[in-house]
GROMACS .gro file of C-alpha atoms in nm:
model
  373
    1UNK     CA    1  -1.052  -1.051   1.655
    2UNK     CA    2  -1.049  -1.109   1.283
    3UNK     CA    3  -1.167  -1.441   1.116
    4UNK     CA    4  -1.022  -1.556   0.755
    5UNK     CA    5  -1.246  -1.786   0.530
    6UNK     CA    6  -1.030  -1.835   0.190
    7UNK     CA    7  -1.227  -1.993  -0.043
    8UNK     CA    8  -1.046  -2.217  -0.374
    9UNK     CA    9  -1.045  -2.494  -0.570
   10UNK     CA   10  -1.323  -2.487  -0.811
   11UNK     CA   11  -1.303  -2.079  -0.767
   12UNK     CA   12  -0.969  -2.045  -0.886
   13UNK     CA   13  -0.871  -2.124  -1.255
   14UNK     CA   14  -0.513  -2.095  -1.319
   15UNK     CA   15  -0.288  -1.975  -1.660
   16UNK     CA   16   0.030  -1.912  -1.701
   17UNK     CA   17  -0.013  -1.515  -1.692
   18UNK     CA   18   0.282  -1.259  -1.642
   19UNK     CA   19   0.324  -1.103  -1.248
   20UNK     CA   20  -0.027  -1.052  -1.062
   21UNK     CA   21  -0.029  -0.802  -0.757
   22UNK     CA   22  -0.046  -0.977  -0.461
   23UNK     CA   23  -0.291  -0.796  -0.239
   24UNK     CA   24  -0.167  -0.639   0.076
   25UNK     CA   25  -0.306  -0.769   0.411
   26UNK     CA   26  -0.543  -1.021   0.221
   27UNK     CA   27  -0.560  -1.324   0.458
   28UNK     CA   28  -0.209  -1.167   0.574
   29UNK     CA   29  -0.083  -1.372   0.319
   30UNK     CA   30   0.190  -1.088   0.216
   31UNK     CA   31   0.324  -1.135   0.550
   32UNK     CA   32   0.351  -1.548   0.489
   33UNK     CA   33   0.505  -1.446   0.163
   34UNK     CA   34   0.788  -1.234   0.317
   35UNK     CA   35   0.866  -1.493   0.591
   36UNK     CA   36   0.872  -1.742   0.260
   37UNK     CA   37   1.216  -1.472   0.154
   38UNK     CA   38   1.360  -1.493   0.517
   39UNK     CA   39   1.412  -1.834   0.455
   40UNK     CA   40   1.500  -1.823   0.143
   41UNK     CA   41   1.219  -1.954  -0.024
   42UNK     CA   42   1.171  -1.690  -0.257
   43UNK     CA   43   1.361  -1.421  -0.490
   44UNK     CA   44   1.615  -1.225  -0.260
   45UNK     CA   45   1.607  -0.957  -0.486
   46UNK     CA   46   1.247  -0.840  -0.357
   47UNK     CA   47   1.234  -0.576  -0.116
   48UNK     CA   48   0.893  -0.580  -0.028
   49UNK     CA   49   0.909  -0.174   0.043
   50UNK     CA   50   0.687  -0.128  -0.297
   51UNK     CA   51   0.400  -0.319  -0.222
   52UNK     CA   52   0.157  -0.451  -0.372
   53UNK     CA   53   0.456  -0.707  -0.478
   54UNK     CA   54   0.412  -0.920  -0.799
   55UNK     CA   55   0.452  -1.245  -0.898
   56UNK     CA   56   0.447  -1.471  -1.159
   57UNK     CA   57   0.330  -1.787  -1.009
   58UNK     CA   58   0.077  -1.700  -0.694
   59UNK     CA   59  -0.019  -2.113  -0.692
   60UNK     CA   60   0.330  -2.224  -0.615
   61UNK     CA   61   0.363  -1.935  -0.324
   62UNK     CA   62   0.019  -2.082  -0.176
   63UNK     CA   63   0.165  -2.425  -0.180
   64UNK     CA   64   0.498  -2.286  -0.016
   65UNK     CA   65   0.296  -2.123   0.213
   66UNK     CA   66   0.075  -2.486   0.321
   67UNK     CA   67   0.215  -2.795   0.208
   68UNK     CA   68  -0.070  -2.948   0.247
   69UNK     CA   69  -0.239  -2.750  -0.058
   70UNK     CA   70  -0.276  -3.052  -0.340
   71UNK     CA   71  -0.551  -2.865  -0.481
   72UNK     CA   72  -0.551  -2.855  -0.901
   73UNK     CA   73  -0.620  -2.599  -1.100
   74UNK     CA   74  -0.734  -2.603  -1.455
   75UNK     CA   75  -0.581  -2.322  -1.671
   76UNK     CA   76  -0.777  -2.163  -1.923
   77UNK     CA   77  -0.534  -1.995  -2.226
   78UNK     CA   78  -0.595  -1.754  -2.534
   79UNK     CA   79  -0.306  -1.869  -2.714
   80UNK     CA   80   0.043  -2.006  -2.707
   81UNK     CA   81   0.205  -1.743  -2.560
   82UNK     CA   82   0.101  -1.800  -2.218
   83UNK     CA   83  -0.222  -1.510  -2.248
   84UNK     CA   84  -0.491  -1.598  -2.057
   85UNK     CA   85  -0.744  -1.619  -1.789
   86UNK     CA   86  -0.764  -1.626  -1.406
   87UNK     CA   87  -1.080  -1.701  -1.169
   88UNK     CA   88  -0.946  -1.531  -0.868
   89UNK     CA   89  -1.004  -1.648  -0.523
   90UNK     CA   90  -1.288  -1.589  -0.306
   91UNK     CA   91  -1.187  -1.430   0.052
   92UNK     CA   92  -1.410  -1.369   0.348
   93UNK     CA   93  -1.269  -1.173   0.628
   94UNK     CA   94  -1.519  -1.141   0.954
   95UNK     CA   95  -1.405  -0.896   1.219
   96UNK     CA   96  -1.566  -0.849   1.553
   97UNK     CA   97  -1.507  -0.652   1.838
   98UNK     CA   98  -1.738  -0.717   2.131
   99UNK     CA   99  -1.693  -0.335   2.322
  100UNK     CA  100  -1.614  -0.065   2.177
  101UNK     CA  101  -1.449   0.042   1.818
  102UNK     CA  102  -1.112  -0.069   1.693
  103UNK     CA  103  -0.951  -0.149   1.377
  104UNK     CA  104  -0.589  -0.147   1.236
  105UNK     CA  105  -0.506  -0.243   0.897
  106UNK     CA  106  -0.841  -0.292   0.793
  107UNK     CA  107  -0.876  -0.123   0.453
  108UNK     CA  108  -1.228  -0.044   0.375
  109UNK     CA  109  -1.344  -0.212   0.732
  110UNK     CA  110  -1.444   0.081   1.009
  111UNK     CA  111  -1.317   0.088   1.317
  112UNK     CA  112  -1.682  -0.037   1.500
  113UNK     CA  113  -1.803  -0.225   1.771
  114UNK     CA  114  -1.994  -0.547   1.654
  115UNK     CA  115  -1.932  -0.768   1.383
  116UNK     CA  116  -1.830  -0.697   1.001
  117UNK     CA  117  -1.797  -0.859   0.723
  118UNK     CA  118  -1.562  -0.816   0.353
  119UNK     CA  119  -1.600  -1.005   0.053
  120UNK     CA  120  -1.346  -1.025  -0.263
  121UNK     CA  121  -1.364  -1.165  -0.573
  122UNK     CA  122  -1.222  -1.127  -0.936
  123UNK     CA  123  -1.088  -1.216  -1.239
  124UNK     CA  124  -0.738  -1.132  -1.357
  125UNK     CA  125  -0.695  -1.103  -1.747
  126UNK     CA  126  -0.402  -1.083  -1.927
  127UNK     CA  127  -0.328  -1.018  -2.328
  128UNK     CA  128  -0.010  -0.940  -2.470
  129UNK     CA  129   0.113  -0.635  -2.210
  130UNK     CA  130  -0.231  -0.554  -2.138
  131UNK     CA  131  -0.337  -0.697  -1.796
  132UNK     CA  132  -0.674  -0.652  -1.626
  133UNK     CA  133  -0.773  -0.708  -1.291
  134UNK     CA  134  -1.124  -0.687  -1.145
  135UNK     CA  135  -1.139  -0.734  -0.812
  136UNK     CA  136  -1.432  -0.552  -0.639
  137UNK     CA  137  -1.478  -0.605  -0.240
  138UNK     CA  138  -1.799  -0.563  -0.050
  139UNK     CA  139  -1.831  -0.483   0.314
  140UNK     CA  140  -2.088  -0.467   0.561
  141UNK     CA  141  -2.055  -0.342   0.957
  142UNK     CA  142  -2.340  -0.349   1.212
  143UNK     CA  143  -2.187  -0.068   1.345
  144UNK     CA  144  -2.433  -0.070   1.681
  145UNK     CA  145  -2.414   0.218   1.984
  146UNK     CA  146  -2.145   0.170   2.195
  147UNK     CA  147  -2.081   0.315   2.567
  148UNK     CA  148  -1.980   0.681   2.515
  149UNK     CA  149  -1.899   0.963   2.700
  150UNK     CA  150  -1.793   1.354   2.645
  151UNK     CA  151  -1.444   1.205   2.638
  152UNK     CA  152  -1.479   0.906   2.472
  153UNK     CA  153  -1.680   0.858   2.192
  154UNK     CA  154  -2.019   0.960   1.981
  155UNK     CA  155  -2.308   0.816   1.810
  156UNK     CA  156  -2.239   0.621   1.537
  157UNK     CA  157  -2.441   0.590   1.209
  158UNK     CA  158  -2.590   0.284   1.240
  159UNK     CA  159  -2.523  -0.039   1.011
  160UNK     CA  160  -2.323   0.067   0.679
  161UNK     CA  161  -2.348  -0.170   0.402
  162UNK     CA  162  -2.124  -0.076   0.052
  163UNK     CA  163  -1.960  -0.178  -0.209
  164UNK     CA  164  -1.554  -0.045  -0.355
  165UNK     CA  165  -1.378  -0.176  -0.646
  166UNK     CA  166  -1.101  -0.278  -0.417
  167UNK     CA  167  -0.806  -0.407  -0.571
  168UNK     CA  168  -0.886  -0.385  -0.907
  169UNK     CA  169  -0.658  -0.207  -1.164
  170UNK     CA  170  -0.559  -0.191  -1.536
  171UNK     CA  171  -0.201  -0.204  -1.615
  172UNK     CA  172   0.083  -0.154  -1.990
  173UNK     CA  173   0.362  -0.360  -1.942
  174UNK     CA  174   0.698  -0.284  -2.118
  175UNK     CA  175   0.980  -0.563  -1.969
  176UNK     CA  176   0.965  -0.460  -1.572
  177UNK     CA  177   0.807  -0.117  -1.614
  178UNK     CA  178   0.400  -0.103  -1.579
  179UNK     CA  179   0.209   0.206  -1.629
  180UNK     CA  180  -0.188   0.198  -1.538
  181UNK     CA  181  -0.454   0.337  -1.283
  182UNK     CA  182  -0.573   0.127  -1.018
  183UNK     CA  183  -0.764   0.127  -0.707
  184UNK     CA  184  -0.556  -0.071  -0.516
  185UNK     CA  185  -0.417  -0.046  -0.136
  186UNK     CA  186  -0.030   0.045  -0.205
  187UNK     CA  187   0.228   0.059   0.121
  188UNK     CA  188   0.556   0.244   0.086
  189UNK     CA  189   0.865   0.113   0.295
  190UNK     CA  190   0.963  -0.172   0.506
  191UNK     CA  191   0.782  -0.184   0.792
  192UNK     CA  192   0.543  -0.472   0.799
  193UNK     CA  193   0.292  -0.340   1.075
  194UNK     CA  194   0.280   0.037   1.012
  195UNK     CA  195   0.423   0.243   0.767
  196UNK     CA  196   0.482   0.645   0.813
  197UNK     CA  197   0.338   0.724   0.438
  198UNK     CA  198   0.169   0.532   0.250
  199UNK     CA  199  -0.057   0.211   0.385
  200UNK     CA  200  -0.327  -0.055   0.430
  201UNK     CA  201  -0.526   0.180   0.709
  202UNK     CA  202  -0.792   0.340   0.496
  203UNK     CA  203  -0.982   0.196   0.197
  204UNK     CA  204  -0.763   0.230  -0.179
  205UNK     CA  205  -0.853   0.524  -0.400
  206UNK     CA  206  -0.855   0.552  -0.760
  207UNK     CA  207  -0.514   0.697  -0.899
  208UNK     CA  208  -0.269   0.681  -1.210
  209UNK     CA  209   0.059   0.502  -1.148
  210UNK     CA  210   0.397   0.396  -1.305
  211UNK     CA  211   0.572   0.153  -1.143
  212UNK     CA  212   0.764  -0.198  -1.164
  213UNK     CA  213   0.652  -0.496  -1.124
  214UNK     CA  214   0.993  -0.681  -1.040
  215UNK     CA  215   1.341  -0.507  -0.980
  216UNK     CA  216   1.520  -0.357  -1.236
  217UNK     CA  217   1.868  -0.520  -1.285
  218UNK     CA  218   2.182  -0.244  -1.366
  219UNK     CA  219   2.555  -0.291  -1.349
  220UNK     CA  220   2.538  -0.081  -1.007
  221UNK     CA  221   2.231  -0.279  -0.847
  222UNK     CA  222   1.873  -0.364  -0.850
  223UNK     CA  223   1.570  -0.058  -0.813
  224UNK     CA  224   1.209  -0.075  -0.800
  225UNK     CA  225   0.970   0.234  -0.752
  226UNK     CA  226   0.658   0.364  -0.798
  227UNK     CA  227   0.467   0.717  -0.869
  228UNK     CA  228   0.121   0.747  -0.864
  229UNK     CA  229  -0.155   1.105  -0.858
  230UNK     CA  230  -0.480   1.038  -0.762
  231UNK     CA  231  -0.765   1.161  -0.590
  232UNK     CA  232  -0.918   1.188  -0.198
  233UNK     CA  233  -1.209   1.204  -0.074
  234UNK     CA  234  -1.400   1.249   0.294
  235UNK     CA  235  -1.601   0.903   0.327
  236UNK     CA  236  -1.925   1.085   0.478
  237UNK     CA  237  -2.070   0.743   0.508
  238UNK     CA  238  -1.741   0.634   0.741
  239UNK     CA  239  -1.718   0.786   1.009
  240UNK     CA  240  -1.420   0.606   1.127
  241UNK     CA  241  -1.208   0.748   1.414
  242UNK     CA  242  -1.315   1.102   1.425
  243UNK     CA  243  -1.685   0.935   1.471
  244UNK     CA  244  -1.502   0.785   1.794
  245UNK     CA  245  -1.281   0.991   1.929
  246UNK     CA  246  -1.371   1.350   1.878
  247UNK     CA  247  -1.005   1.414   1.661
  248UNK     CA  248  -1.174   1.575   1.368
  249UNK     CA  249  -1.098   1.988   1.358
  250UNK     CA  250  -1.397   2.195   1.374
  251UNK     CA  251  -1.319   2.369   1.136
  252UNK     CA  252  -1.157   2.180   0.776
  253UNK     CA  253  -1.228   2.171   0.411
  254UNK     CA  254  -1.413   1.866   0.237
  255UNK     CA  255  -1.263   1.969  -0.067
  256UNK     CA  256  -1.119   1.680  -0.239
  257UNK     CA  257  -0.738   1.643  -0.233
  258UNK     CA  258  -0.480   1.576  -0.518
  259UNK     CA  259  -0.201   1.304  -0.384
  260UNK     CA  260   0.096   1.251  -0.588
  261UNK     CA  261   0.380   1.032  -0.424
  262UNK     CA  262   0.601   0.817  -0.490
  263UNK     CA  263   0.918   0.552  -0.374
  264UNK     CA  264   1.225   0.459  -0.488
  265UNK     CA  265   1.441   0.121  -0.302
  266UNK     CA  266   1.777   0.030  -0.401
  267UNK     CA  267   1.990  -0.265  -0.372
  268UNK     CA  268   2.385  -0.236  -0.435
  269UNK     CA  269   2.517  -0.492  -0.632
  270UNK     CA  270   2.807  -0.510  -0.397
  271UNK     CA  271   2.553  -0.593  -0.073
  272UNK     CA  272   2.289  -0.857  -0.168
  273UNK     CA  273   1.994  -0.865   0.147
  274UNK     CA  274   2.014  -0.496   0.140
  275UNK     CA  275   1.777  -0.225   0.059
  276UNK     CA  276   1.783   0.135   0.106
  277UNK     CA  277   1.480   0.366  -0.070
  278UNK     CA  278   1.340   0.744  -0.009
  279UNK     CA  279   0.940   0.806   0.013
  280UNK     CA  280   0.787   1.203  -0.039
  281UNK     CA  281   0.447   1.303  -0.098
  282UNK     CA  282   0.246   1.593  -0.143
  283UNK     CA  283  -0.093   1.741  -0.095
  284UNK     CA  284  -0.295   1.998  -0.190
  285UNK     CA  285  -0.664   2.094  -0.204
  286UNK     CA  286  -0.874   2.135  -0.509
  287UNK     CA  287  -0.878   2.527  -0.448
  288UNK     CA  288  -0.496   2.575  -0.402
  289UNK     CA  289  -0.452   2.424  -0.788
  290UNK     CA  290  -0.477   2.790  -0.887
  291UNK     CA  291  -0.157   2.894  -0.713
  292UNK     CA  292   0.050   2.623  -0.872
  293UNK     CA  293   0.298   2.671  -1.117
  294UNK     CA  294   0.204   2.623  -1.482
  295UNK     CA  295   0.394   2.340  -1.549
  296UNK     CA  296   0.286   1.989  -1.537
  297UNK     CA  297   0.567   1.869  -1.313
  298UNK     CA  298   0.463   2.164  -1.062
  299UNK     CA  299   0.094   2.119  -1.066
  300UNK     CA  300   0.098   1.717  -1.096
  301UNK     CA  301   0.437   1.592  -1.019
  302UNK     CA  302   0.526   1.745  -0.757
  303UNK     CA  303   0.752   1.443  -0.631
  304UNK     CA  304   1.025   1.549  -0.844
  305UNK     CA  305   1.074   1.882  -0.783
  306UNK     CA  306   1.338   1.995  -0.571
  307UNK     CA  307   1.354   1.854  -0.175
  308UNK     CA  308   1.470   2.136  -0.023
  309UNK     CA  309   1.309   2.522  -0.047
  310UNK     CA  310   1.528   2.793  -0.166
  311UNK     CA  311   1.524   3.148  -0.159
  312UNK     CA  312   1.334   3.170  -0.500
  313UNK     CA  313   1.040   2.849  -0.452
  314UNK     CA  314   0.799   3.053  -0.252
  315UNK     CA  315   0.715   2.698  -0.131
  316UNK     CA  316   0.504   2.822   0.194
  317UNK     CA  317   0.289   3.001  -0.088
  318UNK     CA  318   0.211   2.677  -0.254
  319UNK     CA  319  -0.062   2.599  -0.018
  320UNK     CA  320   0.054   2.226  -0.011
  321UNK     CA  321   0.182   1.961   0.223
  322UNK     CA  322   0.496   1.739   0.176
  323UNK     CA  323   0.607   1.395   0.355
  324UNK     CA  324   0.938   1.256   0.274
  325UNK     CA  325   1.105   0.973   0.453
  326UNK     CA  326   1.456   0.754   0.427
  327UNK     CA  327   1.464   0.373   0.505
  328UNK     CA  328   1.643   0.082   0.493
  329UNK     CA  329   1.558  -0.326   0.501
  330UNK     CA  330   1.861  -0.564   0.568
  331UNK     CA  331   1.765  -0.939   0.481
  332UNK     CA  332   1.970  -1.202   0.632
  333UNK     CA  333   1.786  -1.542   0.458
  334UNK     CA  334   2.086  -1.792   0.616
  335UNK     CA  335   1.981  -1.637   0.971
  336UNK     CA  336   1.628  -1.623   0.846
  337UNK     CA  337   1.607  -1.286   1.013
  338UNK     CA  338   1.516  -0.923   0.865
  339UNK     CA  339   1.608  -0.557   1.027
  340UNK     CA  340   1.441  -0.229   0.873
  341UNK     CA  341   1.421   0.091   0.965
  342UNK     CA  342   1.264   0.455   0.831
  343UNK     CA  343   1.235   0.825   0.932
  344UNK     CA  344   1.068   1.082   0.786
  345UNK     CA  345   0.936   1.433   0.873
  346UNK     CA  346   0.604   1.638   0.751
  347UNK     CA  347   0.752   1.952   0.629
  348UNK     CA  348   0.989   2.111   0.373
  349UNK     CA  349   1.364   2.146   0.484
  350UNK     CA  350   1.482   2.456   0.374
  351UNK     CA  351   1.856   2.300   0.279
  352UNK     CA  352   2.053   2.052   0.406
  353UNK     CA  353   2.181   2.233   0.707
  354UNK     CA  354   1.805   2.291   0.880
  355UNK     CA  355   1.826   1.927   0.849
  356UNK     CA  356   2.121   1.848   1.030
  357UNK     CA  357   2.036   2.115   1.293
  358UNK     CA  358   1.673   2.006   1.337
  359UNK     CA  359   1.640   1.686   1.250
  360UNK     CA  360   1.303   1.580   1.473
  361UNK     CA  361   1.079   1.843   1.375
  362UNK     CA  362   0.765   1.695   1.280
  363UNK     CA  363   0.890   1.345   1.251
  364UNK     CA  364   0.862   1.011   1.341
  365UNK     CA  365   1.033   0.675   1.261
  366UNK     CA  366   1.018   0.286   1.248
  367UNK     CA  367   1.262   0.028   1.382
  368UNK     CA  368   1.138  -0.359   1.317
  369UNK     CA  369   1.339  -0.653   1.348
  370UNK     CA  370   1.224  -1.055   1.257
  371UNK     CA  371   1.380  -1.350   1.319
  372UNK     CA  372   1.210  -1.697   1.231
  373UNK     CA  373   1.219  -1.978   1.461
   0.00000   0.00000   0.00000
């Protein structure tokens, strides 16, 4: 059971600033915001596969989302041009399980018996294409013993009280295009309860990024996309599932990790409502840097070398790990319904043919559907 507390009014001062991320799974008030598109309340264009999603005017979406919301807000400005200022709100989100450890979603929450507790709050600054947003998020878990057996379960580590920067980042803005490093929770395709790459399940980590903060119009559609590197680390103070349920290997590196991913989504100009986008990642540890190619792409970018191995790669020498995946969201606002789908596998294809001939090795895929009532 989770319990919301969203705090505003005198905590939220309000400017006319240029698109602010809208945090993902905050309040769940992402999800409110895509049934707002279903009905056709907001821009069609959005295909809420690159998320965080921005927007321009987070007060009106609030008030779209409750009608009842008459709250004013004062707006604080730097100059004429619409720089300025934002108090950001205040959320509290309580979680408690009464038996035994669960969680889903949860970003920097642990899956642990008991009760737990996240706060969030920030400011959002924004000056000419320079935009700033601090938005640290605190979390404590009493984390007690729970019932445990050799099957099921281990001693926990008692209460765990700390503190992230959350969904704070610091972002360049050129028309729709944003480079910037953040910490912020980022989810990759359509699905709106799980996602096969990238997600809300573990706490954000620090990372460079490039991406757009609304879709890019061309004569042959819209795109949006994003690429980001960044660091991973073990939480030693989290034990999180392997605490629980005995999954962690015996035997693995805590070497930190290098991440680089990215995804692309596409929308034909000759089929409004629908989206179709590609997500691949790769991994490596900190000691497998040194078998890398020189180059920067190689060693950092990874994400745009070629998809498929050849005879020449020596990609099983690399010593990394690639995820790609394919989806697809179809929005139907006038039957305020949605359908998405995505598959993706955790290994190299060495050409197109091992594809077609072995298409479920090491994969998995999503199939959602929505309609509003």
């Amino acid at each position: 059971m989770r319990i919301y507390f969203f705090i505003a009014g005198v905590l939220f001062l309000q400017c006319k600033l240029s698109a602010q991320s809208f945090p993902i799974g905050q309040l769940e008030l992402d999800g409110d915001v895509r049934n707002l598109q279903l009905k056709g309340a907001t821009d069609p264009m959005q295909s809420f596969t690159v998320r965080p999603t921005y927007f321009s005017n987070q007060v009106n979406l609030l008030r779209l989302i409750d009608s009842t919301n008459d709250i004013q807000f004062k707006k604080i400005r730097f100059n004429k041009s619409g720089d300025g200022l934002t108090l950001l709100p205040t959320l509290f989100t309580t979680k408690f399980n009464t038996h035994h450890p669960y969680g889903w979603n949860d970003e920097n929450m642990i899956a642990a018996k008991g009760i737990q507790t996240r706060i969030s709050a920030g400011i959002h600054a924004k000056l000419g294409p320079l935009s700033v947003q601090l938005r640290p998020e605190y979390v404590f878990a009493a984390n007690p013993e729970f019932e445990n057996n050799v099957g099921y379960g281990a001693p926990t580590n008692g209460k765990l009280s700390k503190a992230y920067l959350g969904q704070s980042s610091i972002n360049l803005s050129a028309g729709p295009i944003s480079l910037g490093v953040s910490t912020e929770n980022v989810w990759y395709g359509p699905g709106q309860y799980s996602a096969l790459l990238m997600s809300n399940n573990a706490p954000g980590f620090a990372h460079f990024n490039i991406h757009t903060i609304r879709p890019i119009k061309t004569p042959i559609g819209h795109f949006e996309f994003q690429i980001i590197g960044g660091k991973l680390n073990e939480d030693s103070a989290d034990g999180g599932l392997y605490e629980n349920f005995f999954l962690k290997p015996a035997t693995i590196s805590n070497d930190w990790r290098y991440l680089n991913s990215m995804v692309v989504s596409y929308q034909p100009w000759f089929l409004k409502g629908f989206f179709i986008g590609a997500t691949r990642a790769f991994q490596l540890y900190e000691r497998d840097f040194s078998v890398q190619d020189n180059s920067i792409v190689q060693r950092y970018l990874p994400v745009l070398t070629s998809i498929f191995k050849n005879a020449t790669s020596a990609e099983d020498t690399k010593m990394r790990d690639q995820q790609l995946s394919i989806f697809l969201r179809w929005l139907l606002p006038k039957a305020n319904t949605e359908f998405y789908f995505e598959y993706g596998f955790n290994d190299h294809k060495a050409n197109a043919r091992d594809f077609v001939v072995d298409p479920i090795h090491a994969a998995a895929y999503i199939v959602g559907a929505k309609k509003l009532v």
